[in-house]
PDB file of C-alpha atoms and ligand atoms in Angstrom:
ATOM      1  CA  UNK A  75      65.104  56.954  83.760  1.00 46.00           C
ATOM      2  CA  UNK A  76      67.742  56.516  81.082  1.00 48.00           C
ATOM      3  CA  UNK A  77      71.113  57.086  82.776  1.00 51.00           C
ATOM      4  CA  UNK A  78      72.410  58.806  79.652  1.00 55.00           C
ATOM      5  CA  UNK A  79      69.581  61.385  79.790  1.00 57.00           C
ATOM      6  CA  UNK A  80      69.443  62.832  83.332  1.00 57.00           C
ATOM      7  CA  UNK A  81      66.564  65.198  83.894  1.00 60.00           C
ATOM      8  CA  UNK A  82      63.049  65.481  85.214  1.00 65.00           C
ATOM      9  CA  UNK A  83      61.730  66.624  88.590  1.00 64.00           C
ATOM     10  CA  UNK A  84      63.729  64.084  90.673  1.00 66.00           C
ATOM     11  CA  UNK A  85      67.112  65.159  89.392  1.00 74.00           C
ATOM     12  CA  UNK A  86      69.570  66.500  91.976  1.00 85.00           C
ATOM     13  CA  UNK A  87      71.329  69.388  90.237  1.00 85.00           C
ATOM     14  CA  UNK A  88      74.120  69.279  92.831  1.00 87.00           C
ATOM     15  CA  UNK A  89      75.059  65.753  91.795  1.00 91.00           C
ATOM     16  CA  UNK A  90      75.148  66.915  88.196  1.00 93.00           C
ATOM     17  CA  UNK A  91      77.176  70.019  89.138  1.00 94.00           C
ATOM     18  CA  UNK A  92      79.575  67.850  91.179  1.00 94.00           C
ATOM     19  CA  UNK A  93      80.109  65.423  88.286  1.00 95.00           C
ATOM     20  CA  UNK A  94      80.508  68.219  85.771  1.00 96.00           C
ATOM     21  CA  UNK A  95      82.901  70.242  87.930  1.00 96.00           C
ATOM     22  CA  UNK A  96      85.030  67.168  88.629  1.00 96.00           C
ATOM     23  CA  UNK A  97      85.099  66.440  84.920  1.00 97.00           C
ATOM     24  CA  UNK A  98      86.165  69.996  84.092  1.00 97.00           C
ATOM     25  CA  UNK A  99      88.862  69.813  86.804  1.00 96.00           C
ATOM     26  CA  UNK A 100      90.211  66.591  85.289  1.00 96.00           C
ATOM     27  CA  UNK A 101      90.082  67.994  81.762  1.00 97.00           C
ATOM     28  CA  UNK A 102      91.877  71.261  82.494  1.00 97.00           C
ATOM     29  CA  UNK A 103      94.014  69.855  85.317  1.00 96.00           C
ATOM     30  CA  UNK A 104      93.109  72.629  87.740  1.00 95.00           C
ATOM     31  CA  UNK A 105      93.058  71.866  91.489  1.00 95.00           C
ATOM     32  CA  UNK A 106      90.899  74.915  92.316  1.00 97.00           C
ATOM     33  CA  UNK A 107      88.105  73.604  90.073  1.00 97.00           C
ATOM     34  CA  UNK A 108      88.485  70.249  91.822  1.00 97.00           C
ATOM     35  CA  UNK A 109      88.015  71.998  95.169  1.00 97.00           C
ATOM     36  CA  UNK A 110      84.839  73.631  93.842  1.00 98.00           C
ATOM     37  CA  UNK A 111      83.534  70.104  93.241  1.00 97.00           C
ATOM     38  CA  UNK A 112      84.353  69.247  96.872  1.00 97.00           C
ATOM     39  CA  UNK A 113      82.481  72.358  98.067  1.00 98.00           C
ATOM     40  CA  UNK A 114      79.415  71.300  96.055  1.00 97.00           C
ATOM     41  CA  UNK A 115      79.595  67.808  97.599  1.00 96.00           C
ATOM     42  CA  UNK A 116      80.380  68.780 101.202  1.00 97.00           C
ATOM     43  CA  UNK A 117      78.518  72.102 101.575  1.00 97.00           C
ATOM     44  CA  UNK A 118      75.241  71.677  99.701  1.00 93.00           C
ATOM     45  CA  UNK A 119      73.775  74.848 101.234  1.00 94.00           C
ATOM     46  CA  UNK A 120      76.683  77.118 100.251  1.00 97.00           C
ATOM     47  CA  UNK A 121      75.830  79.620  97.529  1.00 96.00           C
ATOM     48  CA  UNK A 122      79.050  78.840  95.695  1.00 96.00           C
ATOM     49  CA  UNK A 123      77.430  79.292  92.264  1.00 95.00           C
ATOM     50  CA  UNK A 124      77.034  83.010  93.043  1.00 95.00           C
ATOM     51  CA  UNK A 125      80.464  83.374  94.628  1.00 97.00           C
ATOM     52  CA  UNK A 126      82.093  81.750  91.594  1.00 97.00           C
ATOM     53  CA  UNK A 127      79.906  83.184  88.850  1.00 95.00           C
ATOM     54  CA  UNK A 128      81.620  84.755  85.838  1.00 95.00           C
ATOM     55  CA  UNK A 129      81.271  88.320  87.164  1.00 94.00           C
ATOM     56  CA  UNK A 130      82.727  87.470  90.584  1.00 95.00           C
ATOM     57  CA  UNK A 131      85.582  85.607  88.890  1.00 97.00           C
ATOM     58  CA  UNK A 132      86.216  88.519  86.488  1.00 97.00           C
ATOM     59  CA  UNK A 133      86.459  90.969  89.421  1.00 97.00           C
ATOM     60  CA  UNK A 134      88.927  88.732  91.198  1.00 98.00           C
ATOM     61  CA  UNK A 135      91.071  88.093  88.118  1.00 98.00           C
ATOM     62  CA  UNK A 136      91.173  91.864  87.657  1.00 98.00           C
ATOM     63  CA  UNK A 137      92.295  92.203  91.284  1.00 98.00           C
ATOM     64  CA  UNK A 138      95.055  89.615  90.811  1.00 98.00           C
ATOM     65  CA  UNK A 139      96.407  91.233  87.633  1.00 98.00           C
ATOM     66  CA  UNK A 140      96.464  94.794  88.944  1.00 98.00           C
ATOM     67  CA  UNK A 141      97.889  93.587  92.270  1.00 98.00           C
ATOM     68  CA  UNK A 142     100.795  91.998  90.437  1.00 98.00           C
ATOM     69  CA  UNK A 143     101.327  95.198  88.397  1.00 98.00           C
ATOM     70  CA  UNK A 144     101.250  97.541  91.382  1.00 97.00           C
ATOM     71  CA  UNK A 145     102.456  95.501  94.379  1.00 96.00           C
ATOM     72  CA  UNK A 146     104.624  92.810  92.769  1.00 97.00           C
ATOM     73  CA  UNK A 147     104.663  89.059  93.276  1.00 98.00           C
ATOM     74  CA  UNK A 148     105.673  88.848  96.946  1.00 97.00           C
ATOM     75  CA  UNK A 149     102.573  89.492  99.001  1.00 97.00           C
ATOM     76  CA  UNK A 150     103.691  88.352 102.457  1.00 97.00           C
ATOM     77  CA  UNK A 151     100.850  87.841 104.949  1.00 98.00           C
ATOM     78  CA  UNK A 152      97.503  88.812 103.444  1.00 98.00           C
ATOM     79  CA  UNK A 153      94.255  89.490 105.281  1.00 98.00           C
ATOM     80  CA  UNK A 154      91.084  89.292 103.223  1.00 98.00           C
ATOM     81  CA  UNK A 155      88.210  90.796 105.202  1.00 98.00           C
ATOM     82  CA  UNK A 156      84.636  90.061 104.201  1.00 98.00           C
ATOM     83  CA  UNK A 157      86.308  87.051 102.560  1.00 98.00           C
ATOM     84  CA  UNK A 158      83.015  85.112 102.104  1.00 98.00           C
ATOM     85  CA  UNK A 159      83.715  81.555 100.830  1.00 98.00           C
ATOM     86  CA  UNK A 160      87.425  82.212 100.270  1.00 98.00           C
ATOM     87  CA  UNK A 161      87.244  82.402  96.477  1.00 98.00           C
ATOM     88  CA  UNK A 162      89.776  85.236  96.173  1.00 98.00           C
ATOM     89  CA  UNK A 163      92.179  83.463  98.547  1.00 98.00           C
ATOM     90  CA  UNK A 164      91.903  80.284  96.454  1.00 98.00           C
ATOM     91  CA  UNK A 165      92.434  82.232  93.233  1.00 98.00           C
ATOM     92  CA  UNK A 166      95.545  83.922  94.671  1.00 98.00           C
ATOM     93  CA  UNK A 167      96.997  80.598  95.864  1.00 98.00           C
ATOM     94  CA  UNK A 168      96.154  79.128  92.443  1.00 97.00           C
ATOM     95  CA  UNK A 169      98.157  81.818  90.646  1.00 98.00           C
ATOM     96  CA  UNK A 170     101.790  80.708  90.257  1.00 97.00           C
ATOM     97  CA  UNK A 171     102.889  84.299  89.574  1.00 98.00           C
ATOM     98  CA  UNK A 172     102.552  85.090  93.292  1.00 98.00           C
ATOM     99  CA  UNK A 173     104.712  84.221  96.283  1.00 97.00           C
ATOM    100  CA  UNK A 174     102.335  84.294  99.263  1.00 98.00           C
ATOM    101  CA  UNK A 175     103.381  83.607 102.857  1.00 98.00           C
ATOM    102  CA  UNK A 176      99.828  83.199 104.213  1.00 98.00           C
ATOM    103  CA  UNK A 177      96.260  84.306 103.692  1.00 98.00           C
ATOM    104  CA  UNK A 178      93.753  84.801 106.500  1.00 98.00           C
ATOM    105  CA  UNK A 179      90.150  85.078 105.284  1.00 98.00           C
ATOM    106  CA  UNK A 180      87.985  86.841 107.847  1.00 98.00           C
ATOM    107  CA  UNK A 181      84.206  87.084 107.718  1.00 98.00           C
ATOM    108  CA  UNK A 182      81.494  87.984 110.214  1.00 98.00           C
ATOM    109  CA  UNK A 183      79.290  85.107 108.995  1.00 98.00           C
ATOM    110  CA  UNK A 184      80.234  81.911 110.857  1.00 98.00           C
ATOM    111  CA  UNK A 185      78.640  79.833 108.086  1.00 98.00           C
ATOM    112  CA  UNK A 186      81.274  80.669 105.483  1.00 98.00           C
ATOM    113  CA  UNK A 187      84.520  79.571 107.210  1.00 98.00           C
ATOM    114  CA  UNK A 188      84.006  75.775 106.727  1.00 98.00           C
ATOM    115  CA  UNK A 189      83.391  76.355 103.022  1.00 98.00           C
ATOM    116  CA  UNK A 190      86.473  78.588 102.714  1.00 98.00           C
ATOM    117  CA  UNK A 191      88.555  75.864 104.422  1.00 98.00           C
ATOM    118  CA  UNK A 192      87.334  73.213 101.976  1.00 98.00           C
ATOM    119  CA  UNK A 193      88.096  75.460  99.017  1.00 98.00           C
ATOM    120  CA  UNK A 194      91.571  76.352 100.303  1.00 98.00           C
ATOM    121  CA  UNK A 195      92.575  72.970 101.736  1.00 98.00           C
ATOM    122  CA  UNK A 196      95.533  72.546  99.318  1.00 96.00           C
ATOM    123  CA  UNK A 197      97.189  75.625 100.898  1.00 98.00           C
ATOM    124  CA  UNK A 198      97.518  73.731 104.208  1.00 97.00           C
ATOM    125  CA  UNK A 199      98.519  75.914 107.141  1.00 98.00           C
ATOM    126  CA  UNK A 200      99.150  78.887 104.835  1.00 98.00           C
ATOM    127  CA  UNK A 201      95.376  79.420 104.867  1.00 98.00           C
ATOM    128  CA  UNK A 202      93.197  80.326 107.846  1.00 98.00           C
ATOM    129  CA  UNK A 203      89.484  81.127 107.881  1.00 98.00           C
ATOM    130  CA  UNK A 204      88.297  83.116 110.894  1.00 98.00           C
ATOM    131  CA  UNK A 205      84.911  84.371 112.046  1.00 98.00           C
ATOM    132  CA  UNK A 206      85.168  87.984 113.170  1.00 98.00           C
ATOM    133  CA  UNK A 207      83.872  91.496 112.562  1.00 98.00           C
ATOM    134  CA  UNK A 208      86.420  93.384 110.438  1.00 98.00           C
ATOM    135  CA  UNK A 209      85.876  96.427 112.716  1.00 98.00           C
ATOM    136  CA  UNK A 210      87.067  94.382 115.709  1.00 98.00           C
ATOM    137  CA  UNK A 211      90.416  93.120 114.388  1.00 98.00           C
ATOM    138  CA  UNK A 212      93.811  94.102 115.805  1.00 98.00           C
ATOM    139  CA  UNK A 213      95.437  95.392 112.622  1.00 98.00           C
ATOM    140  CA  UNK A 214      98.139  97.287 114.523  1.00 97.00           C
ATOM    141  CA  UNK A 215      99.143  94.212 116.536  1.00 97.00           C
ATOM    142  CA  UNK A 216      99.034  91.650 113.707  1.00 97.00           C
ATOM    143  CA  UNK A 217     100.494  93.965 111.040  1.00 97.00           C
ATOM    144  CA  UNK A 218      99.391  92.109 107.885  1.00 98.00           C
ATOM    145  CA  UNK A 219     101.436  93.120 104.817  1.00 98.00           C
ATOM    146  CA  UNK A 220      98.350  93.566 102.635  1.00 98.00           C
ATOM    147  CA  UNK A 221      94.686  94.018 103.579  1.00 98.00           C
ATOM    148  CA  UNK A 222      92.085  93.199 100.921  1.00 98.00           C
ATOM    149  CA  UNK A 223      88.437  94.179 101.160  1.00 98.00           C
ATOM    150  CA  UNK A 224      86.361  93.392  98.061  1.00 98.00           C
ATOM    151  CA  UNK A 225      83.180  93.803 100.124  1.00 96.00           C
ATOM    152  CA  UNK A 226      83.328  97.585 100.647  1.00 97.00           C
ATOM    153  CA  UNK A 227      79.744  97.949  99.371  1.00 96.00           C
ATOM    154  CA  UNK A 228      78.682  95.754 102.311  1.00 95.00           C
ATOM    155  CA  UNK A 229      80.119  97.891 105.139  1.00 95.00           C
ATOM    156  CA  UNK A 230      78.573 101.098 106.446  1.00 94.00           C
ATOM    157  CA  UNK A 231      81.679 103.085 107.369  1.00 97.00           C
ATOM    158  CA  UNK A 232      84.604 102.624 104.976  1.00 98.00           C
ATOM    159  CA  UNK A 233      86.731 105.533 106.354  1.00 98.00           C
ATOM    160  CA  UNK A 234      86.103 104.351 109.931  1.00 98.00           C
ATOM    161  CA  UNK A 235      87.275 100.840 109.042  1.00 98.00           C
ATOM    162  CA  UNK A 236      90.348 102.103 107.143  1.00 98.00           C
ATOM    163  CA  UNK A 237      91.294 104.233 110.171  1.00 98.00           C
ATOM    164  CA  UNK A 238      91.885 100.999 112.127  1.00 98.00           C
ATOM    165  CA  UNK A 239      94.715  99.940 109.782  1.00 98.00           C
ATOM    166  CA  UNK A 240      98.268 101.205 110.517  1.00 98.00           C
ATOM    167  CA  UNK A 241      99.510 103.977 108.237  1.00 98.00           C
ATOM    168  CA  UNK A 242     101.620 102.676 105.366  1.00 97.00           C
ATOM    169  CA  UNK A 243      99.814  99.317 105.075  1.00 98.00           C
ATOM    170  CA  UNK A 244      99.017  98.257 101.512  1.00 98.00           C
ATOM    171  CA  UNK A 245      95.344  97.781 100.712  1.00 98.00           C
ATOM    172  CA  UNK A 246      93.243  96.582  97.795  1.00 98.00           C
ATOM    173  CA  UNK A 247      89.616  97.710  97.917  1.00 98.00           C
ATOM    174  CA  UNK A 248      86.657  96.957  95.674  1.00 98.00           C
ATOM    175  CA  UNK A 249      83.159  98.434  95.643  1.00 98.00           C
ATOM    176  CA  UNK A 250      80.433  98.908  93.025  1.00 96.00           C
ATOM    177  CA  UNK A 251      77.495 101.015  91.838  1.00 96.00           C
ATOM    178  CA  UNK A 252      74.954  98.195  92.211  1.00 93.00           C
ATOM    179  CA  UNK A 253      72.665 100.359  94.387  1.00 93.00           C
ATOM    180  CA  UNK A 254      69.540  98.245  93.786  1.00 90.00           C
ATOM    181  CA  UNK A 255      70.885  95.176  95.646  1.00 89.00           C
ATOM    182  CA  UNK A 256      69.498  95.443  99.221  1.00 91.00           C
ATOM    183  CA  UNK A 257      72.639  94.025 100.922  1.00 91.00           C
ATOM    184  CA  UNK A 258      74.756  96.753  99.299  1.00 92.00           C
ATOM    185  CA  UNK A 259      74.568  99.430 101.970  1.00 93.00           C
ATOM    186  CA  UNK A 260      77.437 101.640 100.802  1.00 94.00           C
ATOM    187  CA  UNK A 261      77.779 101.735  97.013  1.00 97.00           C
ATOM    188  CA  UNK A 262      79.676 104.451  95.146  1.00 97.00           C
ATOM    189  CA  UNK A 263      78.782 106.063  91.827  1.00 96.00           C
ATOM    190  CA  UNK A 264      82.280 106.211  90.310  1.00 97.00           C
ATOM    191  CA  UNK A 265      85.939 105.399  90.824  1.00 98.00           C
ATOM    192  CA  UNK A 266      86.501 109.057  91.751  1.00 98.00           C
ATOM    193  CA  UNK A 267      83.797 108.853  94.434  1.00 97.00           C
ATOM    194  CA  UNK A 268      85.390 105.665  95.754  1.00 98.00           C
ATOM    195  CA  UNK A 269      88.808 107.390  95.921  1.00 98.00           C
ATOM    196  CA  UNK A 270      87.290 110.310  97.789  1.00 98.00           C
ATOM    197  CA  UNK A 271      85.473 108.070 100.275  1.00 97.00           C
ATOM    198  CA  UNK A 272      88.574 105.942 100.978  1.00 98.00           C
ATOM    199  CA  UNK A 273      90.970 108.882 101.326  1.00 98.00           C
ATOM    200  CA  UNK A 274      94.081 106.724 100.885  1.00 98.00           C
ATOM    201  CA  UNK A 275      97.475 108.316 101.505  1.00 98.00           C
ATOM    202  CA  UNK A 276      98.798 106.870  98.243  1.00 98.00           C
ATOM    203  CA  UNK A 277      96.759 105.557  95.302  1.00 98.00           C
ATOM    204  CA  UNK A 278      98.735 103.288  92.976  1.00 98.00           C
ATOM    205  CA  UNK A 279      95.746 102.150  90.959  1.00 98.00           C
ATOM    206  CA  UNK A 280      92.177 103.400  90.584  1.00 98.00           C
ATOM    207  CA  UNK A 281      89.890 101.943  87.966  1.00 98.00           C
ATOM    208  CA  UNK A 282      86.523 100.632  86.876  1.00 98.00           C
ATOM    209  CA  UNK A 283      85.512  97.309  85.366  1.00 98.00           C
ATOM    210  CA  UNK A 284      82.229  97.300  83.414  1.00 97.00           C
ATOM    211  CA  UNK A 285      80.052  94.264  84.159  1.00 94.00           C
ATOM    212  CA  UNK A 286      76.590  93.338  82.893  1.00 89.00           C
ATOM    213  CA  UNK A 287      74.457  95.159  85.496  1.00 89.00           C
ATOM    214  CA  UNK A 288      76.976  97.342  87.290  1.00 94.00           C
ATOM    215  CA  UNK A 289      80.474  98.800  87.433  1.00 97.00           C
ATOM    216  CA  UNK A 290      83.096  97.392  89.760  1.00 97.00           C
ATOM    217  CA  UNK A 291      85.588  99.877  91.196  1.00 98.00           C
ATOM    218  CA  UNK A 292      89.015  99.095  92.600  1.00 98.00           C
ATOM    219  CA  UNK A 293      91.679 101.000  94.498  1.00 98.00           C
ATOM    220  CA  UNK A 294      95.179  99.754  95.276  1.00 98.00           C
ATOM    221  CA  UNK A 295      97.334 101.889  97.522  1.00 98.00           C
ATOM    222  CA  UNK A 296      98.334 102.552 101.101  1.00 98.00           C
ATOM    223  CA  UNK A 297      96.326 103.857 104.036  1.00 98.00           C
TER     224      UNK A 297
HETATM  225  C1  SAM B1142      78.441  88.992  99.503  1.00 94.33           C
HETATM  226  S1  SAM B1142      79.972  88.842 100.175  1.00 94.33           S
HETATM  227  C2  SAM B1142      81.206  89.432  99.096  1.00 94.33           C
HETATM  228  C3  SAM B1142      80.879  90.248  97.890  1.00 94.33           C
HETATM  229  C4  SAM B1142      82.048  90.790  97.120  1.00 94.33           C
HETATM  230  N1  SAM B1142      81.648  91.146  95.826  1.00 94.33           N
HETATM  231  C5  SAM B1142      83.200  89.828  97.055  1.00 94.33           C
HETATM  232  O1  SAM B1142      83.166  88.855  96.313  1.00 94.33           O
HETATM  233  O2  SAM B1142      84.152  90.035  97.765  1.00 94.33           O
HETATM  234  C6  SAM B1142      80.112  90.084 101.451  1.00 94.33           C
HETATM  235  C7  SAM B1142      80.702  89.454 102.675  1.00 94.33           C
HETATM  236  O3  SAM B1142      81.043  90.487 103.611  1.00 94.33           O
HETATM  237  C8  SAM B1142      80.820  89.955 104.891  1.00 94.33           C
HETATM  238  N2  SAM B1142      80.767  91.060 105.864  1.00 94.33           N
HETATM  239  C9  SAM B1142      79.869  92.078 105.928  1.00 94.33           C
HETATM  240  N3  SAM B1142      80.150  92.888 106.977  1.00 94.33           N
HETATM  241  C10 SAM B1142      81.246  92.383 107.584  1.00 94.33           C
HETATM  242  C11 SAM B1142      82.017  92.762 108.717  1.00 94.33           C
HETATM  243  N4  SAM B1142      81.705  93.846 109.449  1.00 94.33           N
HETATM  244  N5  SAM B1142      83.099  92.019 109.051  1.00 94.33           N
HETATM  245  C12 SAM B1142      83.432  90.928 108.325  1.00 94.33           C
HETATM  246  N6  SAM B1142      82.733  90.500 107.254  1.00 94.33           N
HETATM  247  C13 SAM B1142      81.649  91.212 106.869  1.00 94.33           C
HETATM  248  C14 SAM B1142      79.521  89.179 104.749  1.00 94.33           C
HETATM  249  O4  SAM B1142      79.311  88.260 105.791  1.00 94.33           O
HETATM  250  C15 SAM B1142      79.717  88.518 103.384  1.00 94.33           C
HETATM  251  O5  SAM B1142      80.274  87.232 103.491  1.00 94.33           O
END
């Protein structure tokens, strides 16, 4: 095969994606994009193309911007539950507007922590990936400054989970109205319905982001 024309049935798309992602990282000088290339190389089974698709990235950029507006730059110790491959953690560390003491990314799926560590390696010991059920964490003992859950559509009992977090703790929550996806067990129809379900003591931000097939909803406030 002509090396200048890759293609055909034998082509390994991951090698192409790795080369392309490394090239984009070099061109734009962005370490996070370089780490995506490492994830493609080291975790060939990770579904990173879904976790970093344009809709997922848009939701997380929205989260970063509104977080800065409503909670300021100093985030302290952040817990991200249902943190998946650690994309949001990496995007927060990548954003020079923030001053972040540490981020712990916690997910019930043991398969995602190694990927999250690869993606967040530049953060060193400021980043931890843990395997745990978000319902089983000791929020009162650990007292994180901010708890983020962008996987609210994936958990059955949002009020029951929020009740585990000490009163006054800042939270950022995202859900959606993508009812047709089978893994979404607890969607909401509107931002107002999300507010009602969460029952936060204080709501600093409540909004909706239109995406191609669904609406993303976000709340920032305190439990
Ligand atoms: C598909 S992903 C994330 C989707 C979301 N849009 C996002 O980017 O944040 C949902 C994650 O929640 C995790 N998850 C579901 N239930 C959980 C629980 N009880 N404790 C911790 N993680 C959980 C899953 O393992 C999965 O990695």
